[in-house]
């Protein structure tokens, strides 16, 4: 059940109706209903996943209380280590075990490894593992009081709008909303519907139209070179941003329909003036998580080593962030490359600050886009080959354009529309980020309804409904 | 909440009304214009041919029916289409015969990719027949294969939304003003306009599903038999396509088992100068292959 499927619409409408229906006094049925709906949603993917999420919920609920109740710091420390071992152990087993074995096999030149496992990767495991870990770490650092509300906690872990690809919420932002009765607020529901409409537009009109372009250029990198190879990276950058921010918009919108606000995950990241700024505007909840639970403790530990300590903390954080994305060396290398870029930016920060804004923005985008080759490529040799193709003079641009149109089965006009939709992503970002956006919309009904109708018509005529790609971040 | 629901309902009703208006409009425009093989075929009535070619792009691109007409003194057409699989071939032949057309021979392009469930690149192109869902023959055929065609027929405009890359706004507007490009000539041939090669030096084709004649091809052959049409099977040339022997020779084996002769041209033009890519001939290669097929299969001895 993916967000851009008819079955999800039926599911959400049913949940919405039952959720706000006056079935119980004070709406006491709402959290249990959300929990049930979340398990139906997750079980729809594979019913076996439910056992794991039930165990994770039960374990973290219990250990949260044990940590809070532990009389001594030492016991608290031991319990949080146990919590880390169990949660990361589960993640390692399902996501990284075979990657680890394959790497061992490659490193030692072994022909076969007899104990490789055939396990399916439960969707969303990286997201809910980090969410529950954050909850326990916050209890350990006394930033969070463990909840006694069992249904609320189990819903916190499995809440369907964020279960598959975040945002990774903190206990102290989501749990209070699950523990207190929700009140129907029209403005919140309208904003939710608006976010879902924008999310559908980003996914089905932008991401899914850019996906075949970037896929084709990467798949046929032997043919496409020079400016086309650069375009392939830019197309992927637009695709991944549209795709992931679409998911977040739909998740936040669906949640708002249920009276629950989720955190923002994106804030016009491609307008950043530096990499450091980019990471405060891209996948905000994950990067905040890594900042608070990985970077800060490491940099604190090495605080006496000056810049070297900070750079070490950056490199470790980014390498782990890369590994979090996927059990592949391309993701680790992607993280490390970004870490190196960050370290360089930090080292030369004073000089960089003196550069004109346009140049700083271009430099930031160059660093981000170049790292995306590693993110997109299927393995390291393919990434290196692609990078090499950027500096190769390609064939006749007219011929390559024809090939691109032919492989993606697009007409020239359709390609132009796709590119215009890509540009509109940033215009839309600019509008919706303005502080007066909502009040402006409220005051101008023609603009508001015209906008909704326009987006719906674009979805009708230009949305991708065949061979839809799953949201990219589902694989993580 | 009530006013919000009312507004959302009005929006949805307006959308449905728009869909109810657009659906017949799009259908009318596409039924009365050309640009695809499906439209061309549906407009074809009471025509009589000596030979009809059918198959995927490897039949469409590789053969010049004008040259066949000239060289063999015959009247031929190509019903072949990009990505056509046995299901589309069968449907195309059913429509062709239902419209009182006839042919003496059916030249059927078969190869390993047609005979397995796996074909490179794209999914089935049954959506070529989208504007003709009120045709019982087409609708029943499609619905039997996928129940979703029920919704595609009965939910207004859903078919044109879902397949907007083929039947969308641009194609409809172009059709309305008679400017939709027709990617084949009057005989249905698309003859590659370029000699450029953009394939690779080794193309591996290793399907995981075994090759078989399949229900659609079996029915197509039965259709030929019941209409007195002589089926002639052929395999188009490849350039450096590597497959295991059981895949490479699957068409020969399957046709022999079915008691049918196969003209296997897989390795007949194994030089890059004849190809656009590993599986499609260029203009020069197409001319050579058309002559070969005429010489051995269409009009031998002439």
XYZ file of C-alpha atoms in Angstrom:
778
model
C 0.000 0.000 0.000
C 1.891 3.021 -1.242
C 0.759 6.603 -0.805
C 0.083 7.169 -4.510
C -2.210 4.166 -4.895
C -6.024 4.050 -4.938
C -6.035 1.525 -2.082
C -4.264 4.019 0.166
C -6.881 6.670 -0.626
C -9.655 4.238 0.362
C -7.696 3.279 3.489
C -7.073 6.892 4.517
C -10.669 7.989 3.900
C -11.897 5.041 6.017
C -9.473 5.812 8.839
C -10.343 9.520 8.669
C -14.074 8.781 8.884
C -13.776 6.381 11.795
C -11.200 8.527 13.572
C -13.371 11.634 13.766
C -16.658 9.768 14.186
C -18.149 10.206 17.668
C -17.764 6.526 18.532
C -16.587 7.088 22.108
C -16.761 9.956 24.592
C -13.628 12.143 24.351
C -12.517 10.225 21.282
C -10.890 7.463 23.276
C -11.119 5.100 20.338
C -8.766 7.228 18.260
C -5.326 6.039 19.355
C -6.301 2.330 19.368
C -7.819 2.904 15.928
C -4.582 4.504 14.715
C -2.626 1.571 16.090
C -4.876 -0.934 14.371
C -4.765 1.054 11.117
C -0.985 1.265 11.327
C -0.678 -2.506 11.733
C -3.082 -3.073 8.817
C -0.993 -0.648 6.750
C 2.284 -2.347 7.671
C 0.898 -5.864 7.433
C -0.338 -5.027 3.939
C 3.295 -5.100 2.861
C 4.074 -8.377 4.571
C 2.275 -9.698 7.616
C 5.550 -11.142 8.973
C 6.855 -7.595 9.509
C 4.305 -7.171 12.294
C 6.103 -9.606 14.589
C 9.262 -7.525 14.392
C 7.583 -4.188 14.993
C 5.627 -5.663 17.921
C 8.850 -6.928 19.460
C 10.607 -3.578 18.879
C 7.691 -1.712 20.456
C 7.484 -4.028 23.450
C 11.246 -4.055 24.044
C 11.705 -0.302 23.785
C 8.668 0.451 25.909
C 10.054 -1.807 28.637
C 13.669 -0.736 28.480
C 12.606 2.923 28.470
C 10.989 2.353 31.850
C 13.921 0.332 33.155
C 16.337 3.122 32.215
C 14.164 5.747 33.884
C 13.772 3.655 37.021
C 17.424 2.581 37.293
C 18.824 3.957 40.544
C 22.426 4.361 39.392
C 24.067 5.960 36.390
C 26.042 2.797 35.765
C 22.877 0.727 35.483
C 21.358 3.322 33.162
C 24.483 3.148 31.003
C 24.354 -0.638 30.877
C 20.700 -0.588 29.941
C 21.215 1.945 27.160
C 24.062 -0.214 25.834
C 21.666 -3.183 25.868
C 19.085 -1.046 24.098
C 21.633 -0.048 21.428
C 22.830 -3.629 20.998
C 19.321 -5.035 20.583
C 17.984 -2.300 18.276
C 21.110 -2.004 16.149
C 21.508 -5.800 16.274
C 18.065 -6.233 14.701
C 18.892 -3.598 12.112
C 22.261 -5.226 11.428
C 20.721 -8.677 11.084
C 18.045 -7.650 8.606
C 19.849 -4.965 6.701
C 23.603 -5.438 6.956
C 24.396 -9.078 7.696
C 24.708 -10.219 4.091
C 26.486 -6.998 3.137
C 28.987 -7.678 5.911
C 29.477 -11.260 4.711
C 29.844 -10.191 1.085
C 32.470 -7.645 2.112
C 34.318 -10.319 4.097
C 34.134 -12.651 1.144
C 35.555 -9.972 -1.147
C 38.254 -8.869 1.320
C 39.555 -12.390 1.933
C 38.963 -13.682 -1.577
C 36.648 -16.462 -0.363
C 34.706 -18.365 -2.989
C 31.590 -18.908 -0.947
C 30.344 -18.195 2.539
C 28.148 -21.024 3.791
C 26.169 -19.061 6.355
C 24.716 -16.269 4.221
C 21.078 -15.596 5.065
C 18.003 -15.265 2.956
C 16.171 -12.563 4.881
C 13.761 -9.984 3.560
C 14.400 -6.402 4.549
C 11.356 -5.114 6.443
C 10.383 -1.787 4.892
C 10.895 1.216 7.127
C 13.111 -0.686 9.607
C 15.817 1.990 9.549
C 13.254 4.674 10.286
C 11.397 3.108 13.170
C 14.580 1.696 14.700
C 16.094 5.177 14.824
C 12.868 6.654 16.137
C 12.674 4.212 19.037
C 16.417 4.482 19.687
C 16.068 8.255 19.888
C 13.261 7.819 22.418
C 15.418 5.602 24.656
C 18.496 7.816 24.291
C 16.378 10.810 25.299
C 15.181 8.921 28.381
C 18.805 8.080 29.197
C 19.793 11.743 28.934
C 16.638 12.679 30.879
C 15.227 14.737 28.009
C 12.216 12.446 27.865
C 9.957 10.907 30.465
C 8.892 7.378 29.488
C 5.249 7.188 28.602
C 2.872 4.927 30.511
C 0.369 4.970 27.720
C 0.981 1.632 25.984
C -1.282 2.194 22.922
C 0.239 5.651 22.433
C 3.780 4.251 22.525
C 2.999 1.361 20.180
C 1.359 3.888 17.823
C 4.417 6.137 18.154
C 6.539 3.273 16.760
C 4.131 2.134 14.053
C 2.247 5.341 13.132
C 1.418 4.675 9.482
C 2.037 8.091 7.890
C 5.682 8.038 8.988
C 6.333 4.324 9.278
C 7.929 3.685 5.920
C 10.152 6.699 5.352
C 9.849 9.117 8.238
C 9.971 11.894 9.302
C 11.899 10.377 12.222
C 10.010 11.896 15.120
C 11.192 12.485 18.659
C 9.223 11.128 21.572
C 8.674 14.582 23.003
C 7.065 15.901 19.809
C 4.855 12.997 18.738
C 3.950 11.219 21.972
C 2.221 14.207 23.618
C -0.026 14.475 20.542
C -0.942 10.798 20.853
C -1.539 11.062 24.586
C -3.879 14.044 24.498
C -7.311 14.079 22.830
C -7.220 15.531 19.335
C -9.649 18.231 18.333
C -10.934 18.575 14.788
C -9.533 21.787 13.348
C -10.673 22.735 9.884
C -7.512 24.722 9.081
C -5.337 21.744 9.951
C -7.342 19.400 7.727
C -7.291 21.884 4.842
C -3.524 22.216 5.205
C -3.269 18.431 5.253
C -5.230 18.110 2.018
C -3.139 20.848 0.432
C 0.088 19.119 1.446
C -1.153 15.817 0.051
C -2.094 17.438 -3.246
C 1.319 19.092 -3.526
C 2.966 15.781 -2.561
C 1.038 13.899 -5.255
C 2.085 16.533 -7.800
C 5.745 16.287 -6.765
C 5.752 12.483 -6.908
C 3.608 11.712 -9.930
C 4.316 14.700 -12.120
C 7.915 15.561 -11.234
C 9.746 12.616 -9.650
C 8.177 9.924 -11.821
C 8.718 11.936 -14.994
C 12.356 12.671 -14.153
C 13.063 9.069 -13.090
C 13.163 7.559 -16.597
C 15.448 10.374 -17.749
C 18.024 9.873 -15.014
C 17.676 6.075 -15.159
C 18.269 6.056 -18.914
C 21.349 8.272 -18.741
C 22.845 6.231 -15.890
C 21.948 2.890 -17.514
C 23.400 3.929 -20.858
C 26.368 5.857 -19.512
C 28.440 4.278 -22.273
C 26.419 6.345 -24.729
C 25.653 9.539 -22.837
C 28.651 11.666 -21.947
C 29.744 15.251 -21.249
C 26.791 17.622 -20.768
C 24.337 14.707 -20.948
C 26.108 12.956 -18.082
C 25.905 16.202 -16.081
C 22.221 16.441 -16.964
C 21.735 12.863 -15.746
C 22.998 13.872 -12.309
C 20.857 17.015 -12.226
C 17.807 14.994 -13.289
C 18.481 12.572 -10.454
C 18.905 15.448 -8.001
C 15.493 16.807 -9.010
C 13.974 13.313 -8.928
C 15.221 12.378 -5.455
C 14.248 15.710 -3.945
C 10.789 15.647 -5.547
C 10.341 12.008 -4.571
C 11.386 12.250 -0.941
C 9.826 15.614 -0.234
C 6.633 14.322 -1.889
C 6.601 11.387 0.495
C 7.108 13.733 3.442
C 4.386 16.101 2.234
C 1.898 13.251 1.870
C 2.927 11.809 5.254
C 2.553 15.174 6.952
C -0.685 15.873 5.116
C -2.219 12.492 6.002
C -1.201 13.015 9.610
C -2.716 16.495 9.715
C -6.032 14.979 8.628
C -5.833 13.028 11.874
C -5.005 16.128 13.900
C -1.342 15.221 14.382
C 1.505 17.445 13.214
C 4.703 15.839 11.979
C 8.043 17.574 11.648
C 9.201 19.220 8.438
C 11.881 17.270 6.646
C 12.857 19.722 3.899
C 13.323 23.449 3.704
C 14.354 24.388 0.149
C 17.674 22.531 0.450
C 19.006 23.335 -3.023
C 19.037 27.044 -2.127
C 21.639 26.469 0.597
C 24.782 28.578 0.645
C 26.933 25.874 2.189
C 26.942 22.146 2.840
C 26.552 22.786 6.546
C 23.386 24.715 5.780
C 22.231 22.044 3.323
C 22.227 19.434 6.082
C 19.942 21.611 8.171
C 17.494 21.758 5.258
C 17.616 18.235 3.760
C 16.118 15.201 5.509
C 16.094 17.393 8.585
C 14.844 14.790 11.058
C 17.527 12.221 10.173
C 20.318 14.784 10.176
C 19.157 16.187 13.497
C 19.184 12.640 14.831
C 22.743 12.070 13.657
C 23.775 15.483 14.960
C 22.370 14.856 18.442
C 23.202 11.191 18.931
C 26.382 10.666 16.883
C 28.158 13.905 15.974
C 27.721 15.721 19.280
C 28.913 12.866 21.513
C 31.946 12.187 19.276
C 32.936 15.839 18.967
C 32.436 16.224 22.719
C 34.718 13.232 23.345
C 37.412 14.725 21.096
C 36.831 18.333 22.131
C 40.473 18.758 23.154
C 41.726 17.888 19.653
C 40.539 21.132 18.069
C 39.685 21.101 14.360
C 40.986 17.530 13.956
C 38.465 16.293 16.527
C 35.618 18.054 14.746
C 36.678 16.697 11.355
C 36.919 13.188 12.804
C 33.392 13.528 14.213
C 32.136 14.782 10.834
C 33.718 11.902 8.912
C 32.366 9.236 11.289
C 28.903 10.808 11.298
C 28.682 11.033 7.538
C 30.076 7.544 6.966
C 27.439 6.157 9.350
C 24.766 8.259 7.719
C 25.795 6.779 4.365
C 25.660 3.265 5.802
C 22.225 3.997 7.284
C 20.959 4.658 3.766
C 21.850 1.249 2.482
C 24.036 -1.806 2.810
C 26.273 -0.898 -0.101
C 29.760 0.516 -0.403
C 28.398 3.211 -2.717
C 26.376 4.639 0.183
C 29.336 4.475 2.587
C 31.503 6.197 -0.029
C 28.762 8.757 -0.604
C 28.708 9.543 3.108
C 32.491 9.718 3.303
C 32.729 11.982 0.271
C 30.206 14.348 1.833
C 32.173 14.169 5.084
C 35.335 15.159 3.216
C 33.491 18.020 1.497
C 32.178 19.149 4.888
C 35.661 18.984 6.405
C 37.085 21.049 3.539
C 34.263 23.557 3.829
C 34.891 23.870 7.545
C 38.630 24.297 7.037
C 38.186 27.047 4.449
C 34.997 28.504 5.895
C 36.354 32.024 6.341
C 37.550 32.280 2.745
C 34.367 30.742 1.397
C 32.246 33.226 3.340
C 33.850 36.072 1.366
C 32.791 34.634 -2.009
C 29.738 36.021 -3.853
C 26.454 34.313 -2.993
C 25.972 32.887 -6.489
C 29.369 31.243 -6.411
C 28.802 29.779 -2.953
C 25.457 28.378 -4.024
C 26.970 26.898 -7.185
C 29.833 25.362 -5.206
C 27.408 23.828 -2.722
C 25.275 22.366 -5.509
C 28.377 21.015 -7.276
C 29.415 19.175 -4.121
C 25.933 17.779 -3.549
C 25.321 16.768 -7.147
C 28.732 15.169 -7.604
C 28.171 13.043 -4.497
C 24.854 11.872 -5.926
C 26.663 9.839 -8.572
C 27.650 7.489 -5.746
C 24.112 7.499 -4.415
C 22.610 6.567 -7.769
C 25.231 4.204 -9.226
C 24.707 0.469 -8.713
C 28.327 -0.089 -7.585
C 31.645 1.730 -7.212
C 33.066 0.853 -10.672
C 29.820 2.110 -12.257
C 30.111 5.354 -10.255
C 33.719 5.855 -11.336
C 32.813 5.107 -14.936
C 29.984 7.625 -14.776
C 32.247 10.292 -13.263
C 34.720 9.658 -16.074
C 31.962 10.063 -18.663
C 31.271 13.580 -17.383
C 34.712 14.602 -18.614
C 34.346 12.777 -21.938
C 33.217 14.510 -25.091
C 29.992 12.800 -26.121
C 28.384 12.158 -29.481
C 26.335 14.710 -31.404
C 23.884 16.347 -28.925
C 20.995 16.119 -31.426
C 21.593 12.383 -31.791
C 21.808 11.888 -28.009
C 18.640 13.914 -27.454
C 16.848 11.670 -29.961
C 18.153 8.579 -28.180
C 17.023 9.941 -24.818
C 13.560 10.669 -26.190
C 13.390 7.266 -27.836
C 14.525 5.304 -24.750
C 12.144 7.188 -22.483
C 9.351 7.128 -25.087
C 8.783 10.871 -24.791
C 7.970 13.478 -27.377
C 10.067 16.673 -27.444
C 7.085 18.599 -26.063
C 6.669 16.082 -23.233
C 10.349 16.509 -22.376
C 9.968 20.286 -22.303
C 6.915 19.893 -20.019
C 8.929 17.623 -17.728
C 11.708 20.205 -17.485
C 9.184 22.970 -16.783
C 7.602 20.861 -14.039
C 11.086 20.441 -12.579
C 11.494 24.219 -12.469
C 8.033 24.556 -10.932
C 9.201 22.412 -8.010
C 11.480 25.220 -6.902
C 8.895 27.941 -7.606
C 6.374 25.995 -5.532
C 8.964 25.617 -2.786
C 9.551 29.350 -2.820
C 5.832 30.141 -2.562
C 4.969 27.660 0.139
C 7.965 28.683 2.258
C 6.829 32.306 2.441
C 5.484 33.171 5.886
C 2.430 34.847 4.372
C 1.640 31.916 2.050
C -1.277 30.553 4.061
C -2.814 33.949 4.833
C -2.441 34.961 1.180
C -4.160 31.785 0.093
C -6.949 32.293 2.595
C -7.557 35.825 1.393
C -7.624 34.958 -2.298
C -10.134 32.204 -2.944
C -9.774 32.445 -6.735
C -6.034 31.915 -6.500
C -6.537 29.142 -3.966
C -9.164 27.163 -5.853
C -7.485 27.939 -9.165
C -4.266 26.501 -7.774
C -5.982 23.342 -6.557
C -7.807 22.899 -9.860
C -4.591 23.532 -11.786
C -2.672 20.925 -9.812
C -5.498 18.402 -10.251
C -5.619 18.990 -13.992
C -1.855 18.648 -14.268
C -2.110 15.390 -12.320
C -4.850 14.236 -14.673
C -2.987 15.045 -17.877
C 0.671 14.703 -16.923
C 0.836 12.378 -13.921
C 2.593 9.037 -14.287
C 0.252 6.121 -13.626
C 2.026 3.285 -15.412
C 5.281 1.713 -14.181
C 5.280 3.998 -11.163
C 8.454 3.817 -9.151
C 8.207 3.169 -5.429
C 9.354 6.058 -3.268
C 13.172 5.961 -3.316
C 13.524 6.085 0.465
C 11.366 2.959 0.934
C 14.475 0.886 0.229
C 16.157 2.287 3.330
C -16.446 19.996 9.097
C -19.705 20.000 7.110
C -18.694 22.987 4.988
C -15.303 21.460 4.311
C -16.870 18.176 3.227
C -19.285 20.125 1.029
C -16.434 21.957 -0.684
C -14.419 18.785 -1.190
C -17.527 17.055 -2.587
C -18.162 19.928 -5.008
C -14.562 19.706 -6.164
C -14.851 15.958 -6.706
C -18.175 16.339 -8.533
C -16.699 18.987 -10.829
C -13.794 16.654 -11.537
C -16.173 13.806 -12.374
C -18.231 16.109 -14.621
C -15.074 17.173 -16.432
C -14.056 13.536 -16.875
C -17.522 12.712 -18.263
C -17.140 15.455 -20.871
C -13.524 14.744 -21.783
C -13.851 10.978 -22.169
C -16.196 10.951 -25.179
C -14.393 13.939 -26.664
C -11.000 12.198 -26.543
C -12.560 8.968 -27.825
C -14.180 10.736 -30.770
C -10.949 12.499 -31.721
C -8.807 9.350 -31.511
C -11.319 7.199 -33.345
C -11.374 9.660 -36.213
C -7.645 10.190 -36.571
C -4.444 8.232 -37.140
C -0.988 7.958 -35.698
C -0.927 4.474 -34.212
C -1.150 0.985 -35.619
C -4.290 0.334 -33.607
C -6.098 3.285 -35.210
C -4.819 2.303 -38.659
C -5.952 -1.277 -38.166
C -9.387 -0.304 -36.915
C -9.941 1.835 -39.993
C -8.943 -1.022 -42.328
C -11.940 -2.862 -43.871
C -12.366 -5.277 -46.793
C -8.719 -5.262 -47.848
C -7.116 -8.341 -49.388
C -3.410 -9.038 -49.152
C -0.953 -11.665 -50.274
C 1.059 -11.426 -47.066
C 0.844 -9.697 -43.706
C 3.821 -9.297 -41.393
C 3.271 -9.294 -37.663
C 5.673 -9.080 -34.739
C 7.522 -6.647 -32.531
C 9.876 -3.806 -33.483
C 12.200 -6.487 -34.864
C 9.633 -7.049 -37.597
C 8.521 -3.422 -37.872
C 11.987 -1.869 -38.183
C 13.641 -4.588 -40.188
C 11.358 -5.008 -43.171
C 10.388 -2.766 -46.060
C 7.022 -3.939 -47.358
C 7.285 -1.601 -50.360
C 10.365 -3.533 -51.488
C 8.475 -6.796 -50.999
C 5.583 -5.495 -53.091
C 7.955 -4.484 -55.853
C 10.244 -7.504 -55.699
C 7.583 -10.186 -55.352
C 4.744 -8.500 -57.194
C 2.535 -8.908 -54.156
C 0.295 -6.759 -51.999
C 1.596 -6.804 -48.448
C 1.340 -4.865 -45.216
C 2.989 -4.855 -41.821
C 0.869 -5.028 -38.696
C 4.031 -5.249 -36.599
C 4.457 -2.689 -33.844
C 7.041 -1.655 -31.264
C 6.920 -3.898 -28.178
C 4.194 -6.103 -29.642
C 3.977 -9.388 -27.820
C 1.855 -12.440 -28.716
C -1.223 -10.978 -26.983
C -1.136 -7.839 -29.127
C -0.379 -9.861 -32.259
C -3.394 -12.079 -31.612
C -5.677 -9.125 -30.959
C -4.431 -7.326 -34.070
C -5.124 -10.391 -36.228
C -8.576 -10.833 -34.684
C -9.465 -7.234 -35.534
C -7.950 -7.595 -38.995
C -10.077 -10.650 -39.775
C -13.213 -9.358 -38.041
C -13.063 -6.290 -40.320
C -13.379 -8.635 -43.337
C -9.765 -8.269 -44.382
C -7.857 -11.283 -45.636
C -4.365 -12.510 -46.363
C -2.845 -15.607 -47.898
C 0.269 -15.640 -45.726
C 1.057 -14.461 -42.224
C 4.744 -13.721 -41.695
C 5.229 -14.040 -37.982
C 8.423 -12.811 -36.318
C 9.288 -15.043 -33.369
C 12.416 -15.113 -31.275
C 13.417 -16.020 -27.740
C 12.159 -12.764 -26.250
C 8.717 -13.172 -27.836
C 8.532 -16.745 -26.589
C 9.348 -15.957 -22.943
C 7.556 -13.778 -20.430
C 10.508 -11.434 -20.332
C 11.124 -8.770 -22.867
C 13.576 -5.951 -22.533
C 12.458 -2.484 -21.692
C 8.758 -1.997 -21.705
C 5.601 -3.640 -20.606
C 2.897 -4.874 -22.887
C 1.404 -2.304 -25.253
C -2.174 -3.475 -25.071
C -2.925 0.136 -24.181
C -2.607 0.875 -27.903
C -6.261 -0.156 -28.086
C -7.470 2.260 -25.365
C -9.825 4.414 -27.519
C -11.658 1.307 -28.734
C -12.966 -0.090 -25.467
C -16.568 0.125 -26.683
C -15.630 -2.506 -29.276
C -16.763 -5.774 -27.675
C -14.032 -7.818 -29.353
C -11.310 -5.566 -27.954
C -12.876 -5.029 -24.531
C -13.546 -8.739 -23.910
C -10.037 -9.636 -25.035
C -8.444 -7.087 -22.700
C -10.676 -7.732 -19.724
C -10.007 -11.445 -19.907
C -6.324 -10.642 -19.382
C -6.684 -8.003 -16.701
C -9.838 -7.087 -14.721
C -8.537 -3.512 -14.488
C -9.845 -2.966 -18.016
C -13.330 -2.953 -16.479
C -12.441 0.206 -14.580
C -10.597 1.628 -17.558
C -13.745 1.308 -19.620
C -16.275 2.389 -17.031
C -14.547 5.123 -14.984
C -14.799 8.184 -17.206
C -11.468 9.397 -18.537
C -9.416 7.019 -16.369
C -8.051 5.289 -19.501
C -6.769 8.571 -20.927
C -5.330 9.632 -17.586
C -3.565 6.357 -16.981
C -2.113 6.152 -20.481
C -1.591 9.873 -20.926
C 1.880 9.258 -22.410
C 0.166 7.629 -25.417
C -3.322 9.142 -25.450
C -2.764 12.356 -23.518
C -3.377 16.016 -24.096
C -0.563 16.503 -26.608
C -1.573 13.508 -28.731
C -5.244 14.532 -28.628
C -4.563 18.120 -29.636
C -2.226 16.965 -32.404
C -4.841 14.485 -33.608
C -7.559 17.138 -33.510
C -5.584 19.369 -35.864
C -4.331 16.437 -37.942
C -0.710 16.867 -36.875
C -0.041 13.670 -34.967
C 3.052 12.085 -36.520
C 2.490 8.698 -38.137
C 5.566 6.562 -37.507
C 4.995 4.152 -40.412
C 4.214 4.377 -44.112
C 1.128 3.333 -46.057
C 2.210 -0.323 -45.921
C 2.711 -0.140 -42.151
C 6.520 -0.295 -42.456
C 8.842 1.740 -40.347
C 12.164 1.608 -42.081
C 14.993 2.893 -39.936
C 16.045 6.316 -41.251
C 19.606 6.074 -39.944
C 22.616 3.809 -40.272
C 24.118 4.833 -36.925
C 24.973 2.101 -34.430
C 24.212 2.736 -30.777
C 24.207 -0.798 -29.417
C 26.958 -2.519 -27.466
C 29.641 -5.021 -28.359
C 27.966 -7.676 -26.271
C 24.311 -7.902 -25.385
C 23.392 -10.623 -22.935
C 19.892 -12.016 -23.073
C 19.297 -14.618 -20.405
C 15.618 -14.849 -19.533
C 14.782 -16.740 -16.371
C 11.473 -18.068 -17.656
C 11.584 -20.888 -20.169
C 10.525 -20.271 -23.737
C 7.240 -21.767 -24.893
C 4.739 -21.331 -27.681
C 2.225 -19.919 -25.215
C -1.544 -19.716 -25.370
C -1.676 -16.538 -27.491
C 0.650 -17.783 -30.226
C -1.146 -21.142 -30.235
C -4.459 -19.350 -30.696
C -2.953 -17.153 -33.392
C -1.816 -20.231 -35.311
C -5.266 -21.799 -34.917
C -6.791 -18.586 -36.221
C -4.561 -18.860 -39.287
C -5.602 -22.474 -39.812
C -9.325 -21.768 -39.532
C -9.027 -18.851 -41.992
C -6.848 -20.693 -44.503
C -3.823 -18.491 -43.858
C -0.369 -19.988 -44.276
C 1.799 -19.039 -41.280
C 5.467 -18.398 -42.044
C 7.695 -18.040 -39.021
C 10.971 -16.170 -39.108
C 13.537 -14.825 -36.679
C 15.175 -11.463 -37.362
C 18.959 -10.982 -37.266
C 20.849 -10.142 -34.088
C 24.226 -8.559 -33.567
C 26.368 -10.040 -30.809
C 23.502 -11.143 -28.604
C 24.734 -13.828 -26.241
C 22.259 -16.310 -24.807
C 22.567 -19.845 -23.502
C 21.941 -22.425 -26.251
C 18.592 -23.474 -24.781
C 17.459 -19.858 -25.135
C 19.151 -19.158 -28.464
C 17.639 -22.224 -30.157
C 14.305 -22.172 -28.332
C 12.366 -20.879 -31.370
C 13.793 -23.646 -33.604
C 13.028 -26.306 -31.009
C 9.510 -25.061 -30.275
C 8.545 -24.617 -33.924
C 9.905 -28.062 -34.799
C 7.858 -29.574 -31.979
C 4.761 -27.766 -33.275
C 5.482 -29.030 -36.788
C 6.202 -25.566 -38.153
C 9.068 -24.398 -40.285
C 11.177 -21.532 -38.949
C 13.354 -19.334 -41.134
C 16.101 -18.516 -38.681
C 18.051 -15.409 -39.726
C 19.532 -14.773 -36.266
C 23.159 -14.922 -37.438
C 22.605 -14.010 -41.060
C 23.892 -10.427 -40.874
C 26.405 -10.502 -38.071
C 28.182 -7.192 -38.773
C 27.834 -3.867 -37.032
C 27.326 -1.979 -40.319
C 23.850 -3.511 -40.627
C 22.524 -2.593 -37.176
C 21.144 0.334 -35.206
C 21.536 -1.662 -32.036
C 22.044 -5.299 -31.118
C 18.512 -6.308 -32.056
C 17.398 -3.803 -34.670
C 18.675 -3.436 -38.208
C 19.593 -0.079 -39.690
C 18.559 1.072 -43.140
C 21.263 -0.895 -44.969
C 20.635 -3.976 -42.869
C 16.881 -3.647 -43.378
C 17.298 -3.596 -47.137
C 19.530 -6.693 -46.995
C 17.220 -8.547 -44.660
C 14.100 -7.724 -46.681
C 15.814 -9.299 -49.735
C 16.822 -12.347 -47.707
C 13.308 -12.863 -46.426
C 11.851 -12.441 -49.905
C 14.383 -14.898 -51.341
C 13.841 -17.630 -48.754
C 10.378 -17.169 -47.296
C 8.065 -14.751 -49.098
C 8.561 -15.433 -52.772
C 11.367 -17.997 -53.195
C 12.572 -18.473 -56.757
C 11.232 -15.147 -58.044
